[in-house]
Amino acid sequence: MRLYSLFVAAVAAVSALAQDPPAVADPSINTPTGVIECLPVQLTFSGSSPPFIITIVPGGEPGAAPLTTVGTTSETTLTWVANLPPNVNYTCVIRDSLGRTNPSAPFMIYPGSTTNCPAPAAAAQNPAP
């Protein structure tokens, strides 16, 4: 009987752990969708240690040198004009004041009806946290 009670307790503990929601990364940035060349797109993100630095890197390469720096903010949104070449995958990277980083999933910039958009902002090689 004692072994049975121990087994039931173990199953209950495993079941309770299995129901916990997955931890959310801090900071985190949402993957933009429907990004059109030369048009503004709102980037949304969250974190507990602002300010946040948002950069764009080659798609799927979160450790790569930034292609452009979107900006620095203590808010949870930034608007970026998609001024990088179309038909290419990119990744957004968020860095918080503690130096923690997290990437979005890769996204594509689709061709727009105009290519008259501002040049990308120069990106620092190692943005300070």
GROMACS .gro file of N, CA and C in nm:
model
  387
    1MET      N    1   0.082  -0.119   0.000
    1MET     CA    2   0.000   0.000   0.000
    1MET      C    3   0.086   0.126   0.000
    2ARG      N    4   0.197   0.117   0.073
    2ARG     CA    5   0.286   0.231   0.083
    2ARG      C    6   0.347   0.266  -0.053
    3LEU      N    7   0.388   0.168  -0.130
    3LEU     CA    8   0.445   0.189  -0.262
    3LEU      C    9   0.340   0.250  -0.354
    4TYR      N   10   0.217   0.205  -0.344
    4TYR     CA   11   0.108   0.260  -0.425
    4TYR      C   12   0.088   0.408  -0.394
    5SER      N   13   0.090   0.447  -0.268
    5SER     CA   14   0.074   0.588  -0.229
    5SER      C   15   0.187   0.673  -0.283
    6LEU      N   16   0.309   0.621  -0.278
    6LEU     CA   17   0.423   0.693  -0.332
    6LEU      C   18   0.408   0.712  -0.482
    7PHE      N   19   0.363   0.609  -0.552
    7PHE     CA   20   0.341   0.617  -0.696
    7PHE      C   21   0.236   0.722  -0.730
    8VAL      N   22   0.124   0.723  -0.658
    8VAL     CA   23   0.017   0.821  -0.682
    8VAL      C   24   0.069   0.962  -0.658
    9ALA      N   25   0.148   0.983  -0.554
    9ALA     CA   26   0.204   1.115  -0.524
    9ALA      C   27   0.299   1.160  -0.635
   10ALA      N   28   0.379   1.068  -0.687
   10ALA     CA   29   0.472   1.102  -0.795
   10ALA      C   30   0.397   1.139  -0.922
   11VAL      N   31   0.293   1.064  -0.955
   11VAL     CA   32   0.212   1.095  -1.074
   11VAL      C   33   0.145   1.231  -1.058
   12ALA      N   34   0.094   1.262  -0.942
   12ALA     CA   35   0.029   1.391  -0.918
   12ALA      C   36   0.130   1.505  -0.932
   13ALA      N   37   0.250   1.486  -0.884
   13ALA     CA   38   0.353   1.590  -0.895
   13ALA      C   39   0.391   1.614  -1.040
   14VAL      N   40   0.410   1.508  -1.115
   14VAL     CA   41   0.444   1.520  -1.257
   14VAL      C   42   0.330   1.588  -1.333
   15SER      N   43   0.208   1.553  -1.303
   15SER     CA   44   0.093   1.615  -1.369
   15SER      C   45   0.086   1.765  -1.340
   16ALA      N   46   0.113   1.803  -1.217
   16ALA     CA   47   0.110   1.945  -1.180
   16ALA      C   48   0.218   2.022  -1.255
   17LEU      N   49   0.338   1.964  -1.266
   17LEU     CA   50   0.446   2.031  -1.339
   17LEU      C   51   0.415   2.041  -1.487
   18ALA      N   52   0.353   1.943  -1.543
   18ALA     CA   53   0.322   1.942  -1.686
   18ALA      C   54   0.221   2.049  -1.723
   19GLN      N   55   0.145   2.100  -1.627
   19GLN     CA   56   0.043   2.198  -1.657
   19GLN      C   57   0.094   2.341  -1.645
   20ASP      N   58   0.216   2.363  -1.594
   20ASP     CA   59   0.270   2.497  -1.585
   20ASP      C   60   0.295   2.552  -1.725
   21PRO      N   61   0.260   2.679  -1.750
   21PRO     CA   62   0.287   2.737  -1.881
   21PRO      C   63   0.436   2.755  -1.901
   22PRO      N   64   0.481   2.754  -2.026
   22PRO     CA   65   0.624   2.773  -2.052
   22PRO      C   66   0.666   2.913  -2.012
   23ALA      N   67   0.789   2.926  -1.970
   23ALA     CA   68   0.842   3.056  -1.931
   23ALA      C   69   0.855   3.146  -2.054
   24VAL      N   70   0.828   3.273  -2.037
   24VAL     CA   71   0.842   3.371  -2.144
   24VAL      C   72   0.982   3.431  -2.133
   25ALA      N   73   1.050   3.439  -2.247
   25ALA     CA   74   1.184   3.495  -2.248
   25ALA      C   75   1.179   3.642  -2.208
   26ASP      N   76   1.281   3.689  -2.141
   26ASP     CA   77   1.287   3.829  -2.099
   26ASP      C   78   1.427   3.880  -2.133
   27PRO      N   79   1.437   3.970  -2.227
   27PRO     CA   80   1.332   4.036  -2.305
   27PRO      C   81   1.288   3.949  -2.422
   28SER      N   82   1.177   3.986  -2.485
   28SER     CA   83   1.133   3.914  -2.604
   28SER      C   84   1.080   4.014  -2.706
   29ILE      N   85   1.089   3.976  -2.833
   29ILE     CA   86   1.042   4.061  -2.942
   29ILE      C   87   0.956   3.977  -3.035
   30ASN      N   88   0.845   4.033  -3.076
   30ASN     CA   89   0.754   3.963  -3.166
   30ASN      C   90   0.807   3.968  -3.309
   31THR      N   91   0.777   3.864  -3.386
   31THR     CA   92   0.819   3.860  -3.526
   31THR      C   93   0.724   3.944  -3.610
   32PRO      N   94   0.777   4.043  -3.681
   32PRO     CA   95   0.689   4.124  -3.766
   32PRO      C   96   0.639   4.042  -3.885
   33THR      N   97   0.520   4.073  -3.931
   33THR     CA   98   0.462   4.003  -4.046
   33THR      C   99   0.417   4.105  -4.149
   34GLY      N  100   0.413   4.063  -4.274
   34GLY     CA  101   0.365   4.150  -4.382
   34GLY      C  102   0.450   4.275  -4.400
   35VAL      N  103   0.580   4.262  -4.383
   35VAL     CA  104   0.669   4.378  -4.392
   35VAL      C  105   0.693   4.411  -4.539
   36ILE      N  106   0.665   4.537  -4.576
   36ILE     CA  107   0.678   4.584  -4.714
   36ILE      C  108   0.790   4.687  -4.720
   37GLU      N  109   0.875   4.672  -4.820
   37GLU     CA  110   0.987   4.763  -4.841
   37GLU      C  111   0.940   4.910  -4.839
   38CYS      N  112   1.012   4.992  -4.765
   38CYS     CA  113   0.991   5.138  -4.756
   38CYS      C  114   0.866   5.179  -4.680
   39LEU      N  115   0.795   5.085  -4.620
   39LEU     CA  116   0.676   5.121  -4.542
   39LEU      C  117   0.704   5.100  -4.393
   40PRO      N  118   0.637   5.178  -4.308
   40PRO     CA  119   0.658   5.162  -4.165
   40PRO      C  120   0.595   5.032  -4.113
   41VAL      N  121   0.660   4.973  -4.016
   41VAL     CA  122   0.609   4.854  -3.948
   41VAL      C  123   0.630   4.876  -3.799
   42GLN      N  124   0.529   4.841  -3.720
   42GLN     CA  125   0.540   4.856  -3.575
   42GLN      C  126   0.599   4.728  -3.516
   43LEU      N  127   0.711   4.743  -3.447
   43LEU     CA  128   0.775   4.632  -3.379
   43LEU      C  129   0.729   4.635  -3.234
   44THR      N  130   0.689   4.519  -3.182
   44THR     CA  131   0.641   4.510  -3.044
   44THR      C  132   0.728   4.412  -2.967
   45PHE      N  133   0.748   4.443  -2.840
   45PHE     CA  134   0.839   4.364  -2.758
   45PHE      C  135   0.806   4.386  -2.612
   46SER      N  136   0.872   4.310  -2.526
   46SER     CA  137   0.850   4.323  -2.381
   46SER      C  138   0.978   4.287  -2.309
   47GLY      N  139   0.983   4.329  -2.184
   47GLY     CA  140   1.097   4.296  -2.101
   47GLY      C  141   1.089   4.372  -1.970
   48SER      N  142   1.167   4.329  -1.874
   48SER     CA  143   1.161   4.389  -1.742
   48SER      C  144   1.276   4.485  -1.714
   49SER      N  145   1.371   4.501  -1.808
   49SER     CA  146   1.488   4.585  -1.783
   49SER      C  147   1.516   4.681  -1.898
   50PRO      N  148   1.430   4.784  -1.914
   50PRO     CA  149   1.456   4.883  -2.019
   50PRO      C  150   1.578   4.969  -1.981
   51PRO      N  151   1.634   5.044  -2.073
   51PRO     CA  152   1.588   5.062  -2.210
   51PRO      C  153   1.626   4.942  -2.297
   52PHE      N  154   1.556   4.930  -2.410
   52PHE     CA  155   1.577   4.822  -2.506
   52PHE      C  156   1.641   4.878  -2.633
   53ILE      N  157   1.735   4.804  -2.688
   53ILE     CA  158   1.795   4.839  -2.816
   53ILE      C  159   1.745   4.735  -2.916
   54ILE      N  160   1.686   4.783  -3.025
   54ILE     CA  161   1.633   4.694  -3.129
   54ILE      C  162   1.721   4.705  -3.252
   55THR      N  163   1.772   4.592  -3.299
   55THR     CA  164   1.854   4.589  -3.420
   55THR      C  165   1.797   4.486  -3.517
   56ILE      N  166   1.842   4.497  -3.643
   56ILE     CA  167   1.804   4.401  -3.747
   56ILE      C  168   1.933   4.333  -3.794
   57VAL      N  169   1.930   4.200  -3.798
   57VAL     CA  170   2.045   4.120  -3.842
   57VAL      C  171   2.000   4.029  -3.956
   58PRO      N  172   2.095   3.966  -4.025
   58PRO     CA  173   2.056   3.869  -4.128
   58PRO      C  174   1.966   3.761  -4.068
   59GLY      N  175   1.871   3.713  -4.146
   59GLY     CA  176   1.773   3.615  -4.101
   59GLY      C  177   1.834   3.491  -4.041
   60GLY      N  178   1.788   3.457  -3.921
   60GLY     CA  179   1.833   3.335  -3.855
   60GLY      C  180   1.973   3.342  -3.798
   61GLU      N  181   2.033   3.462  -3.793
   61GLU     CA  182   2.169   3.477  -3.741
   61GLU      C  183   2.170   3.578  -3.627
   62PRO      N  184   2.110   3.544  -3.513
   62PRO     CA  185   2.097   3.643  -3.405
   62PRO      C  186   2.228   3.695  -3.351
   63GLY      N  187   2.338   3.625  -3.370
   63GLY     CA  188   2.468   3.670  -3.321
   63GLY      C  189   2.546   3.751  -3.424
   64ALA      N  190   2.488   3.770  -3.542
   64ALA     CA  191   2.559   3.843  -3.648
   64ALA      C  192   2.563   3.993  -3.617
   65ALA      N  193   2.655   4.061  -3.683
   65ALA     CA  194   2.663   4.207  -3.670
   65ALA      C  195   2.533   4.268  -3.722
   66PRO      N  196   2.481   4.369  -3.653
   66PRO     CA  197   2.356   4.432  -3.696
   66PRO      C  198   2.371   4.499  -3.832
   67LEU      N  199   2.266   4.487  -3.913
   67LEU     CA  200   2.260   4.557  -4.041
   67LEU      C  201   2.212   4.701  -4.020
   68THR      N  202   2.128   4.720  -3.919
   68THR     CA  203   2.079   4.852  -3.883
   68THR      C  204   2.029   4.849  -3.739
   69THR      N  205   2.032   4.965  -3.677
   69THR     CA  206   1.975   4.981  -3.544
   69THR      C  207   1.843   5.055  -3.560
   70VAL      N  208   1.735   4.993  -3.517
   70VAL     CA  209   1.603   5.055  -3.527
   70VAL      C  210   1.592   5.168  -3.425
   71GLY      N  211   1.637   5.144  -3.303
   71GLY     CA  212   1.633   5.247  -3.202
   71GLY      C  213   1.647   5.193  -3.062
   72THR      N  214   1.647   5.286  -2.968
   72THR     CA  215   1.653   5.255  -2.825
   72THR      C  216   1.533   5.318  -2.758
   73THR      N  217   1.465   5.243  -2.672
   73THR     CA  218   1.344   5.293  -2.608
   73THR      C  219   1.320   5.222  -2.476
   74SER      N  220   1.243   5.287  -2.391
   74SER     CA  221   1.194   5.224  -2.268
   74SER      C  222   1.048   5.183  -2.284
   75GLU      N  223   0.992   5.207  -2.402
   75GLU     CA  224   0.854   5.170  -2.433
   75GLU      C  225   0.851   5.025  -2.482
   76THR      N  226   0.734   4.978  -2.528
   76THR     CA  227   0.722   4.840  -2.577
   76THR      C  228   0.690   4.834  -2.727
   77THR      N  229   0.704   4.947  -2.796
   77THR     CA  230   0.687   4.949  -2.941
   77THR      C  231   0.785   5.048  -3.002
   78LEU      N  232   0.824   5.021  -3.125
   78LEU     CA  233   0.903   5.113  -3.207
   78LEU      C  234   0.853   5.099  -3.349
   79THR      N  235   0.849   5.208  -3.422
   79THR     CA  236   0.812   5.203  -3.563
   79THR      C  237   0.940   5.210  -3.645
   80TRP      N  238   0.951   5.120  -3.742
   80TRP     CA  239   1.068   5.112  -3.828
   80TRP      C  240   1.022   5.117  -3.972
   81VAL      N  241   1.088   5.199  -4.054
   81VAL     CA  242   1.065   5.198  -4.198
   81VAL      C  243   1.154   5.088  -4.255
   82ALA      N  244   1.093   4.990  -4.319
   82ALA     CA  245   1.166   4.872  -4.369
   82ALA      C  246   1.255   4.913  -4.486
   83ASN      N  247   1.374   4.962  -4.454
   83ASN     CA  248   1.463   5.020  -4.553
   83ASN      C  249   1.583   4.931  -4.587
   84LEU      N  250   1.563   4.802  -4.579
   84LEU     CA  251   1.665   4.706  -4.621
   84LEU      C  252   1.617   4.637  -4.748
   85PRO      N  253   1.706   4.574  -4.824
   85PRO     CA  254   1.666   4.512  -4.950
   85PRO      C  255   1.554   4.410  -4.934
   86PRO      N  256   1.460   4.407  -5.031
   86PRO     CA  257   1.349   4.310  -5.026
   86PRO      C  258   1.393   4.171  -5.068
   87ASN      N  259   1.301   4.076  -5.048
   87ASN     CA  260   1.321   3.935  -5.085
   87ASN      C  261   1.439   3.872  -5.010
   88VAL      N  262   1.461   3.919  -4.888
   88VAL     CA  263   1.569   3.869  -4.803
   88VAL      C  264   1.509   3.846  -4.665
   89ASN      N  265   1.555   3.742  -4.597
   89ASN     CA  266   1.511   3.717  -4.459
   89ASN      C  267   1.597   3.796  -4.361
   90TYR      N  268   1.530   3.849  -4.259
   90TYR     CA  269   1.595   3.925  -4.153
   90TYR      C  270   1.544   3.873  -4.019
   91THR      N  271   1.613   3.911  -3.912
   91THR     CA  272   1.573   3.880  -3.775
   91THR      C  273   1.586   4.006  -3.692
   92CYS      N  274   1.486   4.034  -3.608
   92CYS     CA  275   1.496   4.143  -3.511
   92CYS      C  276   1.564   4.088  -3.387
   93VAL      N  277   1.646   4.171  -3.323
   93VAL     CA  278   1.710   4.131  -3.198
   93VAL      C  279   1.684   4.241  -3.096
   94ILE      N  280   1.642   4.202  -2.977
   94ILE     CA  281   1.623   4.295  -2.867
   94ILE      C  282   1.734   4.273  -2.765
   95ARG      N  283   1.787   4.384  -2.712
   95ARG     CA  284   1.888   4.380  -2.606
   95ARG      C  285   1.838   4.471  -2.495
   96ASP      N  286   1.843   4.422  -2.372
   96ASP     CA  287   1.796   4.504  -2.259
   96ASP      C  288   1.914   4.567  -2.186
   97SER      N  289   1.884   4.644  -2.081
   97SER     CA  290   1.988   4.716  -2.008
   97SER      C  291   2.084   4.624  -1.933
   98LEU      N  292   2.047   4.498  -1.917
   98LEU     CA  293   2.135   4.400  -1.852
   98LEU      C  294   2.224   4.327  -1.952
   99GLY      N  295   2.206   4.358  -2.082
   99GLY     CA  296   2.284   4.294  -2.186
   99GLY      C  297   2.225   4.164  -2.237
  100ARG      N  298   2.106   4.128  -2.187
  100ARG     CA  299   2.041   4.005  -2.235
  100ARG      C  300   1.982   4.032  -2.373
  101THR      N  301   1.994   3.933  -2.461
  101THR     CA  302   1.940   3.947  -2.597
  101THR      C  303   1.846   3.833  -2.628
  102ASN      N  304   1.759   3.858  -2.725
  102ASN     CA  305   1.667   3.756  -2.772
  102ASN      C  306   1.625   3.793  -2.914
  103PRO      N  307   1.621   3.696  -3.005
  103PRO     CA  308   1.581   3.724  -3.142
  103PRO      C  309   1.434   3.695  -3.168
  104SER      N  310   1.383   3.757  -3.274
  104SER     CA  311   1.253   3.717  -3.328
  104SER      C  312   1.280   3.597  -3.419
  105ALA      N  313   1.175   3.542  -3.474
  105ALA     CA  314   1.191   3.444  -3.581
  105ALA      C  315   1.227   3.522  -3.708
  106PRO      N  316   1.287   3.456  -3.806
  106PRO     CA  317   1.316   3.526  -3.932
  106PRO      C  318   1.187   3.574  -4.000
  107PHE      N  319   1.198   3.687  -4.068
  107PHE     CA  320   1.086   3.742  -4.146
  107PHE      C  321   1.143   3.796  -4.276
  108MET      N  322   1.055   3.815  -4.374
  108MET     CA  323   1.097   3.865  -4.505
  108MET      C  324   1.043   4.005  -4.527
  109ILE      N  325   1.122   4.086  -4.596
  109ILE     CA  326   1.074   4.215  -4.644
  109ILE      C  327   1.031   4.192  -4.789
  110TYR      N  328   0.905   4.226  -4.818
  110TYR     CA  329   0.851   4.209  -4.953
  110TYR      C  330   0.868   4.337  -5.033
  111PRO      N  331   0.884   4.326  -5.166
  111PRO     CA  332   0.901   4.445  -5.248
  111PRO      C  333   0.780   4.538  -5.236
  112GLY      N  334   0.810   4.668  -5.234
  112GLY     CA  335   0.704   4.769  -5.228
  112GLY      C  336   0.690   4.837  -5.363
  113SER      N  337   0.602   4.935  -5.368
  113SER     CA  338   0.579   5.007  -5.493
  113SER      C  339   0.679   5.120  -5.511
  114THR      N  340   0.759   5.147  -5.409
  114THR     CA  341   0.862   5.249  -5.419
  114THR      C  342   0.990   5.198  -5.354
  115THR      N  343   1.101   5.246  -5.405
  115THR     CA  344   1.229   5.212  -5.342
  115THR      C  345   1.294   5.339  -5.289
  116ASN      N  346   1.217   5.446  -5.280
  116ASN     CA  347   1.266   5.575  -5.233
  116ASN      C  348   1.247   5.585  -5.082
  117CYS      N  349   1.323   5.506  -5.008
  117CYS     CA  350   1.311   5.511  -4.863
  117CYS      C  351   1.446   5.550  -4.803
  118PRO      N  352   1.445   5.594  -4.678
  118PRO     CA  353   1.571   5.638  -4.616
  118PRO      C  354   1.672   5.526  -4.606
  119ALA      N  355   1.798   5.565  -4.611
  119ALA     CA  356   1.906   5.468  -4.596
  119ALA      C  357   1.904   5.409  -4.456
  120PRO      N  358   1.946   5.284  -4.440
  120PRO     CA  359   1.950   5.224  -4.306
  120PRO      C  360   2.042   5.302  -4.213
  121ALA      N  361   2.002   5.310  -4.087
  121ALA     CA  362   2.087   5.374  -3.986
  121ALA      C  363   2.208   5.287  -3.960
  122ALA      N  364   2.320   5.351  -3.941
  122ALA     CA  365   2.441   5.276  -3.909
  122ALA      C  366   2.421   5.200  -3.779
  123ALA      N  367   2.468   5.080  -3.775
  123ALA     CA  368   2.453   4.996  -3.655
  123ALA      C  369   2.586   4.985  -3.584
  124ALA      N  370   2.582   5.000  -3.455
  124ALA     CA  371   2.703   4.979  -3.374
  124ALA      C  372   2.734   4.831  -3.373
  125GLN      N  373   2.860   4.797  -3.377
  125GLN     CA  374   2.899   4.656  -3.377
  125GLN      C  375   2.862   4.588  -3.247
  126ASN      N  376   2.877   4.656  -3.136
  126ASN     CA  377   2.843   4.599  -3.005
  126ASN      C  378   2.766   4.704  -2.926
  127PRO      N  379   2.634   4.715  -2.949
  127PRO     CA  380   2.559   4.817  -2.876
  127PRO      C  381   2.574   4.799  -2.726
  128ALA      N  382   2.596   4.909  -2.658
  128ALA     CA  383   2.609   4.903  -2.512
  128ALA      C  384   2.476   4.868  -2.449
  129PRO      N  385   2.478   4.786  -2.344
  129PRO     CA  386   2.352   4.750  -2.278
  129PRO      C  387   2.291   4.869  -2.208
   0.00000   0.00000   0.00000
